[in-house]
PDB file of C-alpha atoms in Angstrom:
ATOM      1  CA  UNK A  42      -8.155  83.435 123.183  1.00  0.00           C
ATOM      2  CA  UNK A  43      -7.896  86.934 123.159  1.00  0.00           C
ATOM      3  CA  UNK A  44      -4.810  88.194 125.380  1.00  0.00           C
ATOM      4  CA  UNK A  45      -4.045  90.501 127.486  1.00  0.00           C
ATOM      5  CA  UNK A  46      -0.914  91.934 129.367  1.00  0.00           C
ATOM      6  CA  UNK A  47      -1.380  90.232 132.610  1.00  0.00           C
ATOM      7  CA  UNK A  48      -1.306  86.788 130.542  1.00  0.00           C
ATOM      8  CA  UNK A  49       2.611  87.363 131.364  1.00  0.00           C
ATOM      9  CA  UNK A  50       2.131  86.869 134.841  1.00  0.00           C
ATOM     10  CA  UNK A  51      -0.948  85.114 134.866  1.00  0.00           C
ATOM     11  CA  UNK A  52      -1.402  82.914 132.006  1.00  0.00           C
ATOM     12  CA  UNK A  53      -4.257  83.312 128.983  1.00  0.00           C
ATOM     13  CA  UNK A  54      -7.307  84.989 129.969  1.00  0.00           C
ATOM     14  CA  UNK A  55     -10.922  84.271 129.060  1.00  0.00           C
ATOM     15  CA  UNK A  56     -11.041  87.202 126.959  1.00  0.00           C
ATOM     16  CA  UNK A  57     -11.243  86.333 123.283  1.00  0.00           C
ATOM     17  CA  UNK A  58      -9.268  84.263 120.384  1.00  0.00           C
ATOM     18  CA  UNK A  59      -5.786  84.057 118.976  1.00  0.00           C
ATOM     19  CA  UNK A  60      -3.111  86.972 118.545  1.00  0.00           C
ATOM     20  CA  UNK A  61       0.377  88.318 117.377  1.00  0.00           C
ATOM     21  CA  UNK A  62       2.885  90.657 114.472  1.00  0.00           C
ATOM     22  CA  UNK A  63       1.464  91.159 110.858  1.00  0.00           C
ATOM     23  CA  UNK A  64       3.833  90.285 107.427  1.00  0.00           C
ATOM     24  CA  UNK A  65       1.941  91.505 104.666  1.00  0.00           C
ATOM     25  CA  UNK A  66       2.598  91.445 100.760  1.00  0.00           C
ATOM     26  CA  UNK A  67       1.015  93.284  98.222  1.00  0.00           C
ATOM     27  CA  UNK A  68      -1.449  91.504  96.037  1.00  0.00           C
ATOM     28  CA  UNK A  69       0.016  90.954  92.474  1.00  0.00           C
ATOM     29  CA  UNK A  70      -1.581  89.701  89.146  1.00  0.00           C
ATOM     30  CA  UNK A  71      -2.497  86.553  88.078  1.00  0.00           C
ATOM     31  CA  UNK A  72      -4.945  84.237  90.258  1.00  0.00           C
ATOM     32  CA  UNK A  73      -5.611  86.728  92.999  1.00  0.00           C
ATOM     33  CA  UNK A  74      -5.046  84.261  95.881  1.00  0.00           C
ATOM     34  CA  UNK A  75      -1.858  82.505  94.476  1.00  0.00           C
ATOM     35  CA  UNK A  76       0.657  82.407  97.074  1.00  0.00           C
ATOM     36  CA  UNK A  77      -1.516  83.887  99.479  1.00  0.00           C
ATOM     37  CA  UNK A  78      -2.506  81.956 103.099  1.00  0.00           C
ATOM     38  CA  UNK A  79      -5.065  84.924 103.517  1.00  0.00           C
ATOM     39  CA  UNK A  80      -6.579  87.773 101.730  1.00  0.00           C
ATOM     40  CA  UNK A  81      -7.399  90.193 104.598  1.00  0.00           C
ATOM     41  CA  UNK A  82      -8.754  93.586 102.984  1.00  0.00           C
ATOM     42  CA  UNK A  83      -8.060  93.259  99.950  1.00  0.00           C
ATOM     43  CA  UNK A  84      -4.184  92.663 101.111  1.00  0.00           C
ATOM     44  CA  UNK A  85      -2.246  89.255 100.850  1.00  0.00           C
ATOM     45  CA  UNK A  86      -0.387  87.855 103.964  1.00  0.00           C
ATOM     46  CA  UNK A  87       1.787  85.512 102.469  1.00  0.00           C
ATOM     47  CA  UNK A  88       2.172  81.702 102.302  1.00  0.00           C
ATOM     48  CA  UNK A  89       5.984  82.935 102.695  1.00  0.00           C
ATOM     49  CA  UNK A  90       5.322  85.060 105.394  1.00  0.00           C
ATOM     50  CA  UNK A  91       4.178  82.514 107.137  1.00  0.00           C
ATOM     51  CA  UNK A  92       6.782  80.077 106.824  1.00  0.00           C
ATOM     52  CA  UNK A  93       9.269  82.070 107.504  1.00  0.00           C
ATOM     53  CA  UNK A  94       7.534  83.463 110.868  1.00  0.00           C
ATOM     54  CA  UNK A  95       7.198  79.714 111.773  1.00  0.00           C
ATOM     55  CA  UNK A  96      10.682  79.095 111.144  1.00  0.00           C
ATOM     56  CA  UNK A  97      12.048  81.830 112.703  1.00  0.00           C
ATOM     57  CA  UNK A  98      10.092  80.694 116.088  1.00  0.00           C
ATOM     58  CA  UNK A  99      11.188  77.226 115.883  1.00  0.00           C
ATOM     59  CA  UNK A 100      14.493  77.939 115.522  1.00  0.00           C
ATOM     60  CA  UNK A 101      14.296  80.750 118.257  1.00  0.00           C
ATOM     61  CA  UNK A 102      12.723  77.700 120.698  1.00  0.00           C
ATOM     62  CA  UNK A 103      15.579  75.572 119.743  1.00  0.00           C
ATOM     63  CA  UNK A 104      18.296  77.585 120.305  1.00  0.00           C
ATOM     64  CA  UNK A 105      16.850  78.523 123.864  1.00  0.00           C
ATOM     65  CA  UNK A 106      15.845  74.408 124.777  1.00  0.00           C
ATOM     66  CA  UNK A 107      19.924  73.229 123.499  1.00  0.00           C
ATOM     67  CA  UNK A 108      19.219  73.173 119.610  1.00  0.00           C
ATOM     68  CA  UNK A 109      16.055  70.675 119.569  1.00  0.00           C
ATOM     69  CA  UNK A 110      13.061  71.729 117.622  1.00  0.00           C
ATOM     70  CA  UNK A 111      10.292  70.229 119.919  1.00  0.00           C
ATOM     71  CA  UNK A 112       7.486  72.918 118.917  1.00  0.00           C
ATOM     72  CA  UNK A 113       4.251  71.008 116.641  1.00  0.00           C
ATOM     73  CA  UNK A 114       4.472  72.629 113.543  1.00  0.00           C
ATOM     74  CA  UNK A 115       1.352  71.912 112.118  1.00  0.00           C
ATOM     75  CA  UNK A 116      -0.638  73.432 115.061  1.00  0.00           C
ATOM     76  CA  UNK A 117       1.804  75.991 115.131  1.00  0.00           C
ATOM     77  CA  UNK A 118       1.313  77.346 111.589  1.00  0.00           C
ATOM     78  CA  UNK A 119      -2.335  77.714 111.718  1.00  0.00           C
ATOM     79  CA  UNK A 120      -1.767  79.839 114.779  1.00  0.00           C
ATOM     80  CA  UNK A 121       0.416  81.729 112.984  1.00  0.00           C
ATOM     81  CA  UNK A 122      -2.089  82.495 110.442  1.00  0.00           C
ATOM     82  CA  UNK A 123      -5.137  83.217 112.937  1.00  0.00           C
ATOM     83  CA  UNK A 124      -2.649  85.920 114.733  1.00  0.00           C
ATOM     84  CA  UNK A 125      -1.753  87.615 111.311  1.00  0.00           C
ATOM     85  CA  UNK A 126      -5.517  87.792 110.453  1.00  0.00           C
ATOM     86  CA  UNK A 127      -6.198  89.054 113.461  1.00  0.00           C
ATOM     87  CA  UNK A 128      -3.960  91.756 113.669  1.00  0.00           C
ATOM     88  CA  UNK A 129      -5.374  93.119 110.849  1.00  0.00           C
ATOM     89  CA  UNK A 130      -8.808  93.026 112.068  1.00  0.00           C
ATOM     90  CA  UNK A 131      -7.366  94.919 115.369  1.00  0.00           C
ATOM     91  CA  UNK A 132      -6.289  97.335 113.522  1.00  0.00           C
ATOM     92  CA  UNK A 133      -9.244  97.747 111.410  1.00  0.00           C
ATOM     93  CA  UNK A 134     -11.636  97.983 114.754  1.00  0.00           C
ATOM     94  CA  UNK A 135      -9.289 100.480 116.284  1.00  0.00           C
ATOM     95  CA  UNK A 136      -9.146 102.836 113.247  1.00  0.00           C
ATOM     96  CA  UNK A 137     -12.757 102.826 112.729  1.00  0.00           C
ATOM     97  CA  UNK A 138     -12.807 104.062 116.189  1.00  0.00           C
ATOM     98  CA  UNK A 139     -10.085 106.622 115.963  1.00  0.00           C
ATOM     99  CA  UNK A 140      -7.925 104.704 118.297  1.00  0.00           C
ATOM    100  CA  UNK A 141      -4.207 104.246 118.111  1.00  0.00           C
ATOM    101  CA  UNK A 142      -1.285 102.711 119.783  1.00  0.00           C
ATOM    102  CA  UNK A 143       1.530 104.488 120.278  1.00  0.00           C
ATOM    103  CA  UNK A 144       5.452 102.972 119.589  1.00  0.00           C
ATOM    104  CA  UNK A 145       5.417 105.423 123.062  1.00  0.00           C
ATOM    105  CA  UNK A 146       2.810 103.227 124.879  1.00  0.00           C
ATOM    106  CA  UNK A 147       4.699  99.844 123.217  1.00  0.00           C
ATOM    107  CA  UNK A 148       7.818 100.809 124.602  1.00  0.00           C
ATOM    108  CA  UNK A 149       6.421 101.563 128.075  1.00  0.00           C
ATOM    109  CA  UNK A 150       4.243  98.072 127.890  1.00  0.00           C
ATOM    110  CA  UNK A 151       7.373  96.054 127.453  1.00  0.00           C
ATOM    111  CA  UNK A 152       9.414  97.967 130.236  1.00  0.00           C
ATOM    112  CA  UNK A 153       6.628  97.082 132.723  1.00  0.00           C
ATOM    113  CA  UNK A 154       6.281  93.605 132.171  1.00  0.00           C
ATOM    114  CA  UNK A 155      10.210  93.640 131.660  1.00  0.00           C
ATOM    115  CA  UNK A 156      10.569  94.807 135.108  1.00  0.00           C
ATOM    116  CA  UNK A 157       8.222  92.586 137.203  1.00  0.00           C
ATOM    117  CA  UNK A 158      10.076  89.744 135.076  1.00  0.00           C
ATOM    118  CA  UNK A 159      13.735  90.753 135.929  1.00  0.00           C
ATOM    119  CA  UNK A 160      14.646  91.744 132.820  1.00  0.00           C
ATOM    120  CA  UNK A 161      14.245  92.122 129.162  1.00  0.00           C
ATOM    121  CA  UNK A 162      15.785  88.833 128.443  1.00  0.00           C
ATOM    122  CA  UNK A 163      13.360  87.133 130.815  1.00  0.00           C
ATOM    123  CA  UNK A 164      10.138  88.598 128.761  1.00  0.00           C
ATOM    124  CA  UNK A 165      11.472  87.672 125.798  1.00  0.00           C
ATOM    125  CA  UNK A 166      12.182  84.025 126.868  1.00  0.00           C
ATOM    126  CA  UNK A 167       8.453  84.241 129.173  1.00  0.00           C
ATOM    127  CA  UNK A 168       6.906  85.550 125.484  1.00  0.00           C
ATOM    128  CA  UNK A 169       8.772  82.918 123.038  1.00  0.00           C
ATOM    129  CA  UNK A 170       7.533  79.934 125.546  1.00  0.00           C
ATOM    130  CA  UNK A 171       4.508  80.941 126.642  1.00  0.00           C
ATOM    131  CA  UNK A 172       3.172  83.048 124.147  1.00  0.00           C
ATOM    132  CA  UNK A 173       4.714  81.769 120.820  1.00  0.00           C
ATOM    133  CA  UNK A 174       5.927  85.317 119.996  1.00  0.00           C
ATOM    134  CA  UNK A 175      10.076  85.562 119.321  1.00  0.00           C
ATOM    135  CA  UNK A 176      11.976  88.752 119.676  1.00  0.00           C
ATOM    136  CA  UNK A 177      11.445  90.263 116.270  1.00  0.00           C
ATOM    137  CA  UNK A 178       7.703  90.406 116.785  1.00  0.00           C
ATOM    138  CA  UNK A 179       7.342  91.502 120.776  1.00  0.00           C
ATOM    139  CA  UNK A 180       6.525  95.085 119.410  1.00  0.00           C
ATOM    140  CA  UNK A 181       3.626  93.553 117.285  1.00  0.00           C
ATOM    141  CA  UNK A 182       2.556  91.691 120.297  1.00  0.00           C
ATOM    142  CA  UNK A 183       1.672  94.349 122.544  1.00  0.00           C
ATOM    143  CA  UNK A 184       0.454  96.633 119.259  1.00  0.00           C
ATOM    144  CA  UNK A 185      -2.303  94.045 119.641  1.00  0.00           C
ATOM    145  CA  UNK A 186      -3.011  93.461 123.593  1.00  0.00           C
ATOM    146  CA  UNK A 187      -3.239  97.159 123.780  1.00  0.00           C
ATOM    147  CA  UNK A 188      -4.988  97.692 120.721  1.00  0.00           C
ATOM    148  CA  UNK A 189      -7.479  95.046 122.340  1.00  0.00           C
ATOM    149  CA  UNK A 190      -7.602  97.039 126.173  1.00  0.00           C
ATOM    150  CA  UNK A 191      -8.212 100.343 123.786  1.00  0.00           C
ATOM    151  CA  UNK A 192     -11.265  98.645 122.422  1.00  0.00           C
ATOM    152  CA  UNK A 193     -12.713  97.952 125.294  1.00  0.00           C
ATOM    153  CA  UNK A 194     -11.883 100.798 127.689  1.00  0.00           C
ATOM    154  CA  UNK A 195     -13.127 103.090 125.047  1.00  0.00           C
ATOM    155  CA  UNK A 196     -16.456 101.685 126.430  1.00  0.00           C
ATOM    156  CA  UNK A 197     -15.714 102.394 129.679  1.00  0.00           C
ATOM    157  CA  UNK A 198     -15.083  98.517 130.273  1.00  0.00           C
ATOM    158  CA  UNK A 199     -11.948  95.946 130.879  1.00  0.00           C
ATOM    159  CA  UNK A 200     -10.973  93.495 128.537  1.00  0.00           C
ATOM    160  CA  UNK A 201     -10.401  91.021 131.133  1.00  0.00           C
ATOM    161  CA  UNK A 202     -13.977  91.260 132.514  1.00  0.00           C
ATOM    162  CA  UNK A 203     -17.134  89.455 130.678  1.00  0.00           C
ATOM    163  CA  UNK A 204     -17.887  92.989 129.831  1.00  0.00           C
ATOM    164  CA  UNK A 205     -14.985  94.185 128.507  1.00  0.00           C
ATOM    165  CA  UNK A 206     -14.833  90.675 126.600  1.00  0.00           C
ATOM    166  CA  UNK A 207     -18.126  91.110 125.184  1.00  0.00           C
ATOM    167  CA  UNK A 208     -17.741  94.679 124.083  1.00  0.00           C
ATOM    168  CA  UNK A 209     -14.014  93.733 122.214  1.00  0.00           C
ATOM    169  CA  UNK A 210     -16.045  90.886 120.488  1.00  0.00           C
ATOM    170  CA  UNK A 211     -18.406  93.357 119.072  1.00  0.00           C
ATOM    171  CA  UNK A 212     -15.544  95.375 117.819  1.00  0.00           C
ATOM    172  CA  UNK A 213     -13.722  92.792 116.180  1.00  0.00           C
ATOM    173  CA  UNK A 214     -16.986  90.717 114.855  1.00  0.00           C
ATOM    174  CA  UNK A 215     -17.663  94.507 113.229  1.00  0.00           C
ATOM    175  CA  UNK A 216     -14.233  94.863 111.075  1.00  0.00           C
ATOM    176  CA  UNK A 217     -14.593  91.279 110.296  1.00  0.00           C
ATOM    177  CA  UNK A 218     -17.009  91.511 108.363  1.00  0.00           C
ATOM    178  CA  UNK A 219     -15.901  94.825 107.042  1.00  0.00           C
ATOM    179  CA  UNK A 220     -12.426  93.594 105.858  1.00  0.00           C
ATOM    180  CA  UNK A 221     -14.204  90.409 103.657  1.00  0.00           C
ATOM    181  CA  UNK A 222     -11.768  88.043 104.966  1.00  0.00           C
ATOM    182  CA  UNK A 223     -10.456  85.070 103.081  1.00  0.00           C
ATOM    183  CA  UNK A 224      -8.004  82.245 104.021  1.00  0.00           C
ATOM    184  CA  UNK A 225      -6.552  79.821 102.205  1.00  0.00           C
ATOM    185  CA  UNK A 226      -8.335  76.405 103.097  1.00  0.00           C
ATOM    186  CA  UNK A 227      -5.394  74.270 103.720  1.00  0.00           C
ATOM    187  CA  UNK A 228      -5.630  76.458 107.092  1.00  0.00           C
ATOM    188  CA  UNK A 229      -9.617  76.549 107.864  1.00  0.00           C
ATOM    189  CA  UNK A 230     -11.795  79.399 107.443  1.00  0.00           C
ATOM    190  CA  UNK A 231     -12.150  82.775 109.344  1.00  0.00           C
ATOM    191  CA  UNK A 232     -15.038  82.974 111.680  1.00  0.00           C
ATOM    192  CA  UNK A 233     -16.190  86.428 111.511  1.00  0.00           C
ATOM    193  CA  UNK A 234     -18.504  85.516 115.042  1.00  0.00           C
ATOM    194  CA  UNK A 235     -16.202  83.041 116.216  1.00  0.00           C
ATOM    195  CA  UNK A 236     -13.032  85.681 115.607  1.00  0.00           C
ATOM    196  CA  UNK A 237     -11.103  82.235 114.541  1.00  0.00           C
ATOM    197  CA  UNK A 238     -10.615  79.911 112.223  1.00  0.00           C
ATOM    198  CA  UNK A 239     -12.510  76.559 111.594  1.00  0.00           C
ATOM    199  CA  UNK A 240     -11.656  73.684 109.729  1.00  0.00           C
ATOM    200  CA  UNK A 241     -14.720  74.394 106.912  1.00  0.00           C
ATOM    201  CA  UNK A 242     -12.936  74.450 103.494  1.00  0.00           C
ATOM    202  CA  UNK A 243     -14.589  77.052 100.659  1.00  0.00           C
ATOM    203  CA  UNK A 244     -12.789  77.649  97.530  1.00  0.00           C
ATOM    204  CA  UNK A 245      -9.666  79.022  96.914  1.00  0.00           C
ATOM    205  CA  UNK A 246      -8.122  79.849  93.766  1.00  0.00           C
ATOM    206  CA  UNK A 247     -10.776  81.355  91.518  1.00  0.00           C
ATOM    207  CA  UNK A 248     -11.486  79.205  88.476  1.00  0.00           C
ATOM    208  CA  UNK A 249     -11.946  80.740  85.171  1.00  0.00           C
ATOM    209  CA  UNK A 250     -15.853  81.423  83.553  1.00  0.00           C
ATOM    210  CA  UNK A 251     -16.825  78.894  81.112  1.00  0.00           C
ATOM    211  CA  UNK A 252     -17.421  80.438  77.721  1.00  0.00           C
ATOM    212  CA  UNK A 253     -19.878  78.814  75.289  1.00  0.00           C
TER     213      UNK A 253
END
């Protein structure tokens, strides 16, 4: 689902899909999805970008639970892959928009919530357990669930409201299809509608034209 800030304090909203902080690498030659566990624009996010996101949070859960890794990591890297899609198509909706976030409005985000949590240590931990998002990507979080309220207050609406929902939907269904996204199958298939993945597989790695 789409987030928002009050799913600190109040748990996931109904607004939307799946969320969180962008690791991109540049496409490079050969097969031009080798390596890649999405093609979003034109730009690879990487199968090792991914890995090493999902690594990093398991390890971050473990060290904070007494050094067991009890996160699913199959469910876990799939998210991963959604939220890194998605940023992108945040991004895209907001720019065609001429919206931005500020580091200025990040910074003030995550000293609100940090305060009505007791502390910056107590968002991170509330963000790593109940969001899946560990310390090096909290600025990336709220990039997005502002980037998201932006969308939908630019129509006068709130993104937590079946309004605001609908309107953010629109936006996002929009650079979608504008950004010609592809993911590698092994993870499902980007819903442009949806604004998720599905478990339909399409091809992959381009094969080469037959010659006569």
């Amino acid at each position: 689902m789409i987030r928002t800030r009050t799913a600190l304090r109040h748990g996931r909203t109904t607004v939307g899909v799946l969320l969180a902080g962008a690791a991109l690498a540049a496409c490079g030659s050969g097969a031009p999805h080798q390596g890649s566990a999405a093609v979003v624009g034109g730009e690879q996010i990487s199968i090792a970008a991914v890995e090493s996101r999902v690594t990093g949070l398991r390890d971050a859960v473990a060290a904070e639970s007494g050094g067991e890794r009890t996160t699913e990591r199959a469910g876990l890297v799939r998210r991963t892959v959604a939220e890194l899609v998605l940023n992108q198509v945040v991004a895209k909706a907001l720019a065609d928009r001429q919206l931005t976030v500020t580091d200025g409005e990040i910074d003030e985000a995550r000293e609100s919530e940090a305060k009505l949590l007791g502390g910056t240590a107590e968002l991170q931990r509330e963000l790593l357990f109940k969001q899946s998002v560990p310390a090096a990507d909290v600025a990336a979080f709220y990039r997005q669930q502002l980037g998201i309220q932006k969308l939908a207050a630019a129509q006068g609406k709130d993104a937590r409201t079946a309004e605001g929902d609908a309107v953010v939907r629109a936006a996002l269904t929009d650079a979608g299809a504008k950004l010609r996204i592809e993911v590698n199958p092994r993870y499902g298939r980007w819903d442009v509608k949806q604004i998720g993945l599905t478990n339909t597989v399409s091809d992959w790695l381009r094969q080469p034209t037959a010659t006569a």
